[in-house]
Short mmCIF file of N, CA, C and O in Angstrom, two decimals:
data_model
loop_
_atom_site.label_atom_id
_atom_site.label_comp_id
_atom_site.label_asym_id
_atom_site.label_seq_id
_atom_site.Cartn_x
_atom_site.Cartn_y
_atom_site.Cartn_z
N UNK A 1 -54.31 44.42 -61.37
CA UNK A 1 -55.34 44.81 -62.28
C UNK A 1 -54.81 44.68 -63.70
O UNK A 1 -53.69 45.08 -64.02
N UNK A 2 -55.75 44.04 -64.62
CA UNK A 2 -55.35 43.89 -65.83
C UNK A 2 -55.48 45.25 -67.06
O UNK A 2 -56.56 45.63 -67.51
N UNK A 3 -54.16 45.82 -67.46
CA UNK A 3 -54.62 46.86 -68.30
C UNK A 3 -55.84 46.35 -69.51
O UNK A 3 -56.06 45.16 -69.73
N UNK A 4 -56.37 47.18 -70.02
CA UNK A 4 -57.17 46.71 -71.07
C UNK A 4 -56.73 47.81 -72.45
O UNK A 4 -56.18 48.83 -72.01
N UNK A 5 -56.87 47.80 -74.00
CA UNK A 5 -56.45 48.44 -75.45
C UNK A 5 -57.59 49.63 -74.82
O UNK A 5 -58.03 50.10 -75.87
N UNK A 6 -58.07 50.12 -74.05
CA UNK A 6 -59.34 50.99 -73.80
C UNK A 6 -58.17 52.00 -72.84
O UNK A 6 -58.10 53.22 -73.03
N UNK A 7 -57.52 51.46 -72.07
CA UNK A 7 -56.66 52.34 -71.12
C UNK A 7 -55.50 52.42 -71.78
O UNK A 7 -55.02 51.40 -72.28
N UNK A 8 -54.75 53.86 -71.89
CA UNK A 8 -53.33 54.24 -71.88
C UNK A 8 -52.90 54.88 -70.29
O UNK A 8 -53.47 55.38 -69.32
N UNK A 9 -51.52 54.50 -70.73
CA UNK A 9 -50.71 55.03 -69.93
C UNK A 9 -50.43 56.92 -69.40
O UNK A 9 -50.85 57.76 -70.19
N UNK A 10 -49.93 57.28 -68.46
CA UNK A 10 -49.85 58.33 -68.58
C UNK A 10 -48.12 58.68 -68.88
O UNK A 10 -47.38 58.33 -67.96
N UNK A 11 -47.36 59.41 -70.20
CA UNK A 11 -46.21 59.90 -70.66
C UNK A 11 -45.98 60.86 -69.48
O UNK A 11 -46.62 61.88 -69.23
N UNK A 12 -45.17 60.45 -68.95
CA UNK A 12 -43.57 61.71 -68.19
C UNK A 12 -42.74 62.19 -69.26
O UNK A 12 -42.26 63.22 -68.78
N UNK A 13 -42.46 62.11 -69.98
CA UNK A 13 -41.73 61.76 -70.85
C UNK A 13 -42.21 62.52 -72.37
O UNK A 13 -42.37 61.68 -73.24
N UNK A 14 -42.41 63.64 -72.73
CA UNK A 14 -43.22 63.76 -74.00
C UNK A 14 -41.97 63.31 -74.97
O UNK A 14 -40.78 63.27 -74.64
N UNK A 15 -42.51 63.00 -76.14
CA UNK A 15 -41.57 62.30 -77.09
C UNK A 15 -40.85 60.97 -76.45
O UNK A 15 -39.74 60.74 -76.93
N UNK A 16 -41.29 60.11 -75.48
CA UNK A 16 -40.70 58.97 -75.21
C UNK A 16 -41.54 58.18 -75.46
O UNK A 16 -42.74 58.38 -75.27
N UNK A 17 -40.89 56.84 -76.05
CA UNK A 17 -41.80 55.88 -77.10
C UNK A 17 -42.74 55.39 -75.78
O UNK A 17 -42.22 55.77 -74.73
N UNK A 18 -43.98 54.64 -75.59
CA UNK A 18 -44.53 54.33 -75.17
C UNK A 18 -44.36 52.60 -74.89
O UNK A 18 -43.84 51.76 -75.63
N UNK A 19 -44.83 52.46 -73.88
CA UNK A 19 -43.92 51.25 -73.05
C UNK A 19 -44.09 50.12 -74.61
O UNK A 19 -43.15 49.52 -75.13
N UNK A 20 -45.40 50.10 -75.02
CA UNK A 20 -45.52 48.86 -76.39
C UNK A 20 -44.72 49.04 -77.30
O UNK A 20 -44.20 48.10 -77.90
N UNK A 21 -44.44 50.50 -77.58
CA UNK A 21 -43.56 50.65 -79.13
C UNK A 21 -42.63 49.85 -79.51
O UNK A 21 -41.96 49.21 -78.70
N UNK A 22 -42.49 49.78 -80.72
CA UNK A 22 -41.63 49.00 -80.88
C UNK A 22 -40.18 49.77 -81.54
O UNK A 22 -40.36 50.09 -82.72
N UNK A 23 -38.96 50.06 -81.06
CA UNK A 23 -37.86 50.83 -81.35
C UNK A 23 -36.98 50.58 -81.76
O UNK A 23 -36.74 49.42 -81.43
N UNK A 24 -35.88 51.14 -82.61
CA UNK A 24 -34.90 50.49 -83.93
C UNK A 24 -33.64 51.02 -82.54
O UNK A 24 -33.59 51.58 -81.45
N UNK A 25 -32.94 50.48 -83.38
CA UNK A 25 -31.33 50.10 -82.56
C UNK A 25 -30.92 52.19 -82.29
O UNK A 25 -29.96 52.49 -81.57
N UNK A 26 -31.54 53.02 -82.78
CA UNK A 26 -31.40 54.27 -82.33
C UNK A 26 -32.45 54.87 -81.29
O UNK A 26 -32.51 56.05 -80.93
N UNK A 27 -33.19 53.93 -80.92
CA UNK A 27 -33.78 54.68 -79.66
C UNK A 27 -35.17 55.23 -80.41
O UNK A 27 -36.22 55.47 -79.80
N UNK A 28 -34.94 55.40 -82.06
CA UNK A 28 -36.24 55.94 -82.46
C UNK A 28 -37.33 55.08 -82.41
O UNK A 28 -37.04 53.89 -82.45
N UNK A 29 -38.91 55.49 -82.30
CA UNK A 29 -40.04 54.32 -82.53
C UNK A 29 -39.91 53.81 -83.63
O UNK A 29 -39.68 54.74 -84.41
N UNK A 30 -39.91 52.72 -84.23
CA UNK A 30 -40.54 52.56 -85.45
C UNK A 30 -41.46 52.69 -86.10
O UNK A 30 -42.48 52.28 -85.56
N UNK A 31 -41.57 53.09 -87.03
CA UNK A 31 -42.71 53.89 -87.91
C UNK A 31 -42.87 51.95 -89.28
O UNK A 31 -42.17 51.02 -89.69
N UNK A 32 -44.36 52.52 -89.37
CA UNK A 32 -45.04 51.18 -90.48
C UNK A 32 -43.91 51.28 -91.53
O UNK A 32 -43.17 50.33 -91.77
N UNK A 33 -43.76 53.08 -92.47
CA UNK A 33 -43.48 53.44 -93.45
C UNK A 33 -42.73 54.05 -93.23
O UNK A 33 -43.03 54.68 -92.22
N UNK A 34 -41.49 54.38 -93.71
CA UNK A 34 -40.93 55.28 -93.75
C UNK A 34 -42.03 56.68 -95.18
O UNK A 34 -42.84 56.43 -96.07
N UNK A 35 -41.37 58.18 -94.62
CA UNK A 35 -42.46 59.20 -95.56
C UNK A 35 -41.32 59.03 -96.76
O UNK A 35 -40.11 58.83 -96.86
N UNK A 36 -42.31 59.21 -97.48
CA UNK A 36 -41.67 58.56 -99.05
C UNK A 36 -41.09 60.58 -99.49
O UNK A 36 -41.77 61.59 -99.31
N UNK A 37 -39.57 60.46 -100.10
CA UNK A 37 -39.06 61.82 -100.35
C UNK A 37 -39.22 61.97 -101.67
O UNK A 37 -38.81 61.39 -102.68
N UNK A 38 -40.02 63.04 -101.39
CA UNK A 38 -40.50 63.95 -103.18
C UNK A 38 -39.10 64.22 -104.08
O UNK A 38 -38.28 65.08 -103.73
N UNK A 39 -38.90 63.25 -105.47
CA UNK A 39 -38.25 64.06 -106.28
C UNK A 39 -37.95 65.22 -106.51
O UNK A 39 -38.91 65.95 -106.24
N UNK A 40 -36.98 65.83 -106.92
CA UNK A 40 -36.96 67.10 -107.34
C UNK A 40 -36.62 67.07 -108.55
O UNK A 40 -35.96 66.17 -109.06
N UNK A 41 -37.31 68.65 -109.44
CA UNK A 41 -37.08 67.90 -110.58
C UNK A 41 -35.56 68.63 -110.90
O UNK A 41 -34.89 69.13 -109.99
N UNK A 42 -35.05 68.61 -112.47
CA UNK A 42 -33.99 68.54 -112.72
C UNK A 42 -32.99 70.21 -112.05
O UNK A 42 -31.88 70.46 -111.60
N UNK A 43 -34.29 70.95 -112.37
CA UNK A 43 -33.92 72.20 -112.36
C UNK A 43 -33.68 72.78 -110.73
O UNK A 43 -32.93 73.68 -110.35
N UNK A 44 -34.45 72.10 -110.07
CA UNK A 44 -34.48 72.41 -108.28
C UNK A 44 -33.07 71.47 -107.94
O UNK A 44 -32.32 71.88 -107.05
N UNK A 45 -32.79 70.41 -108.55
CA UNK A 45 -31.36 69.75 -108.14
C UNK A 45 -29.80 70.77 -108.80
O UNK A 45 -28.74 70.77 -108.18
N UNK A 46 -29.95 71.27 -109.66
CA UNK A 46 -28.78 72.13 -110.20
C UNK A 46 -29.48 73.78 -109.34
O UNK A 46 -28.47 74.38 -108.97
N UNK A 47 -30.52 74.46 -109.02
CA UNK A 47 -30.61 75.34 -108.27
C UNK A 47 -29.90 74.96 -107.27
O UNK A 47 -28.82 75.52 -107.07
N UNK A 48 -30.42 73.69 -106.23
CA UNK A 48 -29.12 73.40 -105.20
C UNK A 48 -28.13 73.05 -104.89
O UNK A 48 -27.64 73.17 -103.76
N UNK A 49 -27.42 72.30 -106.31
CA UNK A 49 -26.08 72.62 -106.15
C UNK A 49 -25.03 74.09 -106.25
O UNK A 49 -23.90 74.36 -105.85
N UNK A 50 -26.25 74.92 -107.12
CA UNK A 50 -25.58 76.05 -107.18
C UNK A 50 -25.41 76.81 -106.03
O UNK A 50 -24.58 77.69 -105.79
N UNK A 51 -26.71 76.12 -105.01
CA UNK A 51 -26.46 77.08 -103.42
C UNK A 51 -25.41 76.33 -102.80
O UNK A 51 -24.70 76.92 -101.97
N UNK A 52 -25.16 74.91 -103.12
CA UNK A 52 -23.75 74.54 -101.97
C UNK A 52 -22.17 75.13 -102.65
O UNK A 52 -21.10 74.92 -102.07
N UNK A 53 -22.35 76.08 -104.32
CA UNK A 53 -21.17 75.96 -104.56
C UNK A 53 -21.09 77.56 -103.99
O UNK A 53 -20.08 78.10 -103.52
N UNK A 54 -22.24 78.07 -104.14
CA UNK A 54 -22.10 79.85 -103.35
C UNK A 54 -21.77 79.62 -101.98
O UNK A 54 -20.92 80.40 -101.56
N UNK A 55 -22.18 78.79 -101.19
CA UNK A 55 -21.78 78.66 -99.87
C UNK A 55 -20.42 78.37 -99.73
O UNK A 55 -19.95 78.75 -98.66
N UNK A 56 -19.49 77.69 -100.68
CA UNK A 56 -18.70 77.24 -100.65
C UNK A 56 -17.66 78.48 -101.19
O UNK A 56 -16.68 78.81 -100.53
N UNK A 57 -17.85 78.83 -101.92
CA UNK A 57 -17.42 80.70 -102.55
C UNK A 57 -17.39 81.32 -101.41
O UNK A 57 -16.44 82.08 -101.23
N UNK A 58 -18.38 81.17 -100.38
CA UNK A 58 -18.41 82.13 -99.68
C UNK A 58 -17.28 81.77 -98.13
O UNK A 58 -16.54 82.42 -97.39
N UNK A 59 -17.75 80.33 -98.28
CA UNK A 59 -16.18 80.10 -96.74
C UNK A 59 -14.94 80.68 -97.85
O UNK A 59 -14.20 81.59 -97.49
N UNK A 60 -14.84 80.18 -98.95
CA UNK A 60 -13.47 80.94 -99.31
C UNK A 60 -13.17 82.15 -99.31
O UNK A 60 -12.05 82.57 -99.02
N UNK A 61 -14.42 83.05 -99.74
CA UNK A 61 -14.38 84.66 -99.51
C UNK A 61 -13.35 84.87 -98.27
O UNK A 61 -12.17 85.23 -98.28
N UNK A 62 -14.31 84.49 -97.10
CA UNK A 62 -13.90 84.46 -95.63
C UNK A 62 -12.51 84.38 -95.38
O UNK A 62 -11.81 85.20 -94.80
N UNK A 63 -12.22 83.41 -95.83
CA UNK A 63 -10.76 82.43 -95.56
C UNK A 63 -9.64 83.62 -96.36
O UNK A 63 -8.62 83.98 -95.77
N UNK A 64 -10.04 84.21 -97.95
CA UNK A 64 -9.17 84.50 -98.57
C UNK A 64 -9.18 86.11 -97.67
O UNK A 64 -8.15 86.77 -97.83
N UNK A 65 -10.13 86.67 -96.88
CA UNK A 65 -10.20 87.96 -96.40
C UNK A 65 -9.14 87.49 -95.17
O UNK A 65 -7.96 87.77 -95.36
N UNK A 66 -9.42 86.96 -94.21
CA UNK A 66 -8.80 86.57 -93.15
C UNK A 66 -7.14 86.67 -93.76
O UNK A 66 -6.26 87.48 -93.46
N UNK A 67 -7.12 85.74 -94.54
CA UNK A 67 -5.23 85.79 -94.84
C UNK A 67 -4.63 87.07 -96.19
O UNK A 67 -3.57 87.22 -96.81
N UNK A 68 -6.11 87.87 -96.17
CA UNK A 68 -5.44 89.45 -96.52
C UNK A 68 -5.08 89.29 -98.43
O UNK A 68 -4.13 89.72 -99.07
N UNK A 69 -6.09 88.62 -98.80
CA UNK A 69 -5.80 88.19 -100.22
C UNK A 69 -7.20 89.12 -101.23
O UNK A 69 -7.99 88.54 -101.98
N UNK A 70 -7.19 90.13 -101.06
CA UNK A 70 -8.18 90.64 -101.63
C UNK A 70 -8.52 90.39 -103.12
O UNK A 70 -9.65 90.64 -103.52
N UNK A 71 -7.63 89.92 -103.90
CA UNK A 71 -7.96 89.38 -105.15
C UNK A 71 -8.72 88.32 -105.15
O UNK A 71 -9.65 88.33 -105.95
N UNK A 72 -8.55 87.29 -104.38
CA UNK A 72 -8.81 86.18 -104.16
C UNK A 72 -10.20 85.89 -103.27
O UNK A 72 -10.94 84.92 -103.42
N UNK A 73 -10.36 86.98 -102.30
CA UNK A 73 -11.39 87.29 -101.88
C UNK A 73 -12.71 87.99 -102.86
O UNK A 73 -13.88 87.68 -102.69
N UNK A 74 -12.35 88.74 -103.65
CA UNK A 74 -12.97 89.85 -104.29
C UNK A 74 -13.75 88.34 -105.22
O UNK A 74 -14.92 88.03 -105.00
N UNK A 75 -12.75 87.43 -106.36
CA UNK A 75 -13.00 86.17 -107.61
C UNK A 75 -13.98 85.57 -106.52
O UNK A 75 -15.10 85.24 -106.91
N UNK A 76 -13.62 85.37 -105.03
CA UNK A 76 -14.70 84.53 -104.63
C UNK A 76 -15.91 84.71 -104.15
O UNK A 76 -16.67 83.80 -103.86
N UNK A 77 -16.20 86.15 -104.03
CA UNK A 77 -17.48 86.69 -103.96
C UNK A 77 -18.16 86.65 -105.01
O UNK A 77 -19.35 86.34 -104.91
N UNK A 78 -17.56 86.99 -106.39
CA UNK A 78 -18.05 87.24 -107.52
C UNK A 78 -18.76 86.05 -107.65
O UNK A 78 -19.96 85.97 -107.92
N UNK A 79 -17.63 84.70 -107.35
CA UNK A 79 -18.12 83.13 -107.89
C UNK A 79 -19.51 83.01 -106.93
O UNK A 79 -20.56 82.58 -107.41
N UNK A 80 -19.39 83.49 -105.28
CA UNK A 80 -20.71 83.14 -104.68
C UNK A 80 -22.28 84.02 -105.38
O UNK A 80 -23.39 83.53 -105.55
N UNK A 81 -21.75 85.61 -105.68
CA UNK A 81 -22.78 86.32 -106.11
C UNK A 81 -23.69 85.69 -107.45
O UNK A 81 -24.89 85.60 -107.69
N UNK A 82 -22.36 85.30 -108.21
CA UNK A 82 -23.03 84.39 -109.43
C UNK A 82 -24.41 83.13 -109.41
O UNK A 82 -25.49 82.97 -109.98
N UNK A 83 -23.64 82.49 -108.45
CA UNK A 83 -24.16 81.09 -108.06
C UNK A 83 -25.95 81.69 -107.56
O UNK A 83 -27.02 81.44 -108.13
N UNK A 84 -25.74 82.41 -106.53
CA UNK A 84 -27.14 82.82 -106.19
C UNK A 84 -27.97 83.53 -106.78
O UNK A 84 -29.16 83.57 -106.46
N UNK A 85 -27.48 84.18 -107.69
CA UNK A 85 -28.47 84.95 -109.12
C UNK A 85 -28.76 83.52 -110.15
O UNK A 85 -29.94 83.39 -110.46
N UNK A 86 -27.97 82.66 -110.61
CA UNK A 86 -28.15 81.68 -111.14
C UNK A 86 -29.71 80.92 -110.79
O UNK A 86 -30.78 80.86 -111.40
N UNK A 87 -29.11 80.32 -109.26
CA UNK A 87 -30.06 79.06 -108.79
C UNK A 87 -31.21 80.39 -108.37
O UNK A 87 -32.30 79.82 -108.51
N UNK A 88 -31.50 81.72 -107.98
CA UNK A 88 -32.56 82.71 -108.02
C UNK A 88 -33.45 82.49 -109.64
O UNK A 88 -34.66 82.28 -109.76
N UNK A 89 -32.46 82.62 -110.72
CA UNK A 89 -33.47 82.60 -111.96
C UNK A 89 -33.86 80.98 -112.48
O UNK A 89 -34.62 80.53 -113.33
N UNK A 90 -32.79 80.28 -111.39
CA UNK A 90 -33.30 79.00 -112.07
C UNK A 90 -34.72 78.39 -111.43
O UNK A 90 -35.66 77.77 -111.94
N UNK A 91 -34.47 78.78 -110.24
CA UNK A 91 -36.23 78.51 -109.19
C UNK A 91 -37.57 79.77 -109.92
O UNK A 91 -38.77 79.50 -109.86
N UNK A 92 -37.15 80.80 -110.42
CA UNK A 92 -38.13 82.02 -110.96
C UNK A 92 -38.53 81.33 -112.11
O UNK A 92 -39.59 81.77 -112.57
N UNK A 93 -37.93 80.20 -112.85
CA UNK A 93 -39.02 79.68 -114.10
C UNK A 93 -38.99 80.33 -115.41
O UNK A 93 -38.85 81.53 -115.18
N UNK A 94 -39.05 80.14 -116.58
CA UNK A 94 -39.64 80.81 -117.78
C UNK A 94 -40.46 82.06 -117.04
O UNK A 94 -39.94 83.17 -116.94
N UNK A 95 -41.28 81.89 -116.73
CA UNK A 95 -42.35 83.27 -116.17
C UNK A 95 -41.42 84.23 -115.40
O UNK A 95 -41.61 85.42 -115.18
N UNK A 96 -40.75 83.73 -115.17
CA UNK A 96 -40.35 84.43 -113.64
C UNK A 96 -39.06 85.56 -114.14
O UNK A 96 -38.78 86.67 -113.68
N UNK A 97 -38.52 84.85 -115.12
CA UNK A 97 -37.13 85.46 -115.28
C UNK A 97 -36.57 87.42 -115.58
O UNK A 97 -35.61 88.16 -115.40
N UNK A 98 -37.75 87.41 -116.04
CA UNK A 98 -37.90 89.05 -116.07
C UNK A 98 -38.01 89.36 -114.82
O UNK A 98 -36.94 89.91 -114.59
N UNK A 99 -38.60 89.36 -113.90
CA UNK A 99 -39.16 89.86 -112.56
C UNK A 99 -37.76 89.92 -111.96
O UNK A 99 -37.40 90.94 -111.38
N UNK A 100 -36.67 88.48 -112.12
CA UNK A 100 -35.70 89.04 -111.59
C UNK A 100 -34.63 89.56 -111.72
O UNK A 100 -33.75 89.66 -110.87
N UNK A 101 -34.63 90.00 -112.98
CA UNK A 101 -33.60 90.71 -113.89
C UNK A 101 -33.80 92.18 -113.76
O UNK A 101 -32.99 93.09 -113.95
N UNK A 102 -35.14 92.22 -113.37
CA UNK A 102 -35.32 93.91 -112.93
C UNK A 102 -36.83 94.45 -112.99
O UNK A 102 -37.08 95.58 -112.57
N UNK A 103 -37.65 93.77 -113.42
CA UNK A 103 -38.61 94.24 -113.51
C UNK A 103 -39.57 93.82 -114.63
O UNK A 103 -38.86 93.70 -115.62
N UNK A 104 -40.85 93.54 -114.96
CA UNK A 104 -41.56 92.76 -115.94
C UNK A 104 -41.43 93.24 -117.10
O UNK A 104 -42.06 94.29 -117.08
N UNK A 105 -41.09 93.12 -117.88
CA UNK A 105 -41.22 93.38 -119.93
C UNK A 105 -42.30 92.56 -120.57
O UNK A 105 -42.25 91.36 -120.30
N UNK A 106 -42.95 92.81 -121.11
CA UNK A 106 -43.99 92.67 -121.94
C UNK A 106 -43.78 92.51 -123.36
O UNK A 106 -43.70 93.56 -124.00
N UNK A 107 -43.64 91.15 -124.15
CA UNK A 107 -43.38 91.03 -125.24
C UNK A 107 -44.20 91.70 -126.14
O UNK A 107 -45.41 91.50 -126.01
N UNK A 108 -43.81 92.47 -127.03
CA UNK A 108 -44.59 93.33 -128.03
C UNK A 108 -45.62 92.19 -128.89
O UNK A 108 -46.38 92.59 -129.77
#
């Protein structure tokens, strides 16, 4: 019997490409387009570097607690606590920056 574009197949398989697809050297389907990735603007790119350098403060926290260096532990909390109040007021905006400093002020 001849299939006809009117009949599909039935998937065993959910997420397995379908016998026509056509698939790249990883097994994935190929897609027409790849989804096109939204810029960020200047201020969302330095917010997230400031979260990989707190994350990074923070394995050292870890590391400097583990080998009993409390000075060293203590500078690297400070450096992670920084980083995330930073990239916090840098995502809060002009508008925002009171709200997270403590609470709204109202310019006279």
């Amino acid at each position: 019997m001849r299939s006809t574009p009117t009949q599909s197949q039935l998937l065993l398989f959910p997420g397995a490409p379908a016998p026509g697809d056509a698939q790249t050297a990883g097994g994935q389907v190929a897609a027409g387009r790849p989804p096109r990735r939204r810029r960020l603007s200047p201020a969302a790119r330095k917010a997230a570097a400031l979260d990989r350098l707190a994350e990074a403060a923070e394995r050292e926290l870890a590391e400097a607690w583990r080998a009993g260096d409390a000075m060293g532990a203590r500078a690297a909390h400070e450096r992670a606590r920084g980083a995330r109040r930073a990239a916090e007021l840098l995502r809060a905006g002009p508008s925002g920056v009171a709200e997270v400093l403590g609470g709204h002020h109202e310019a006279a």
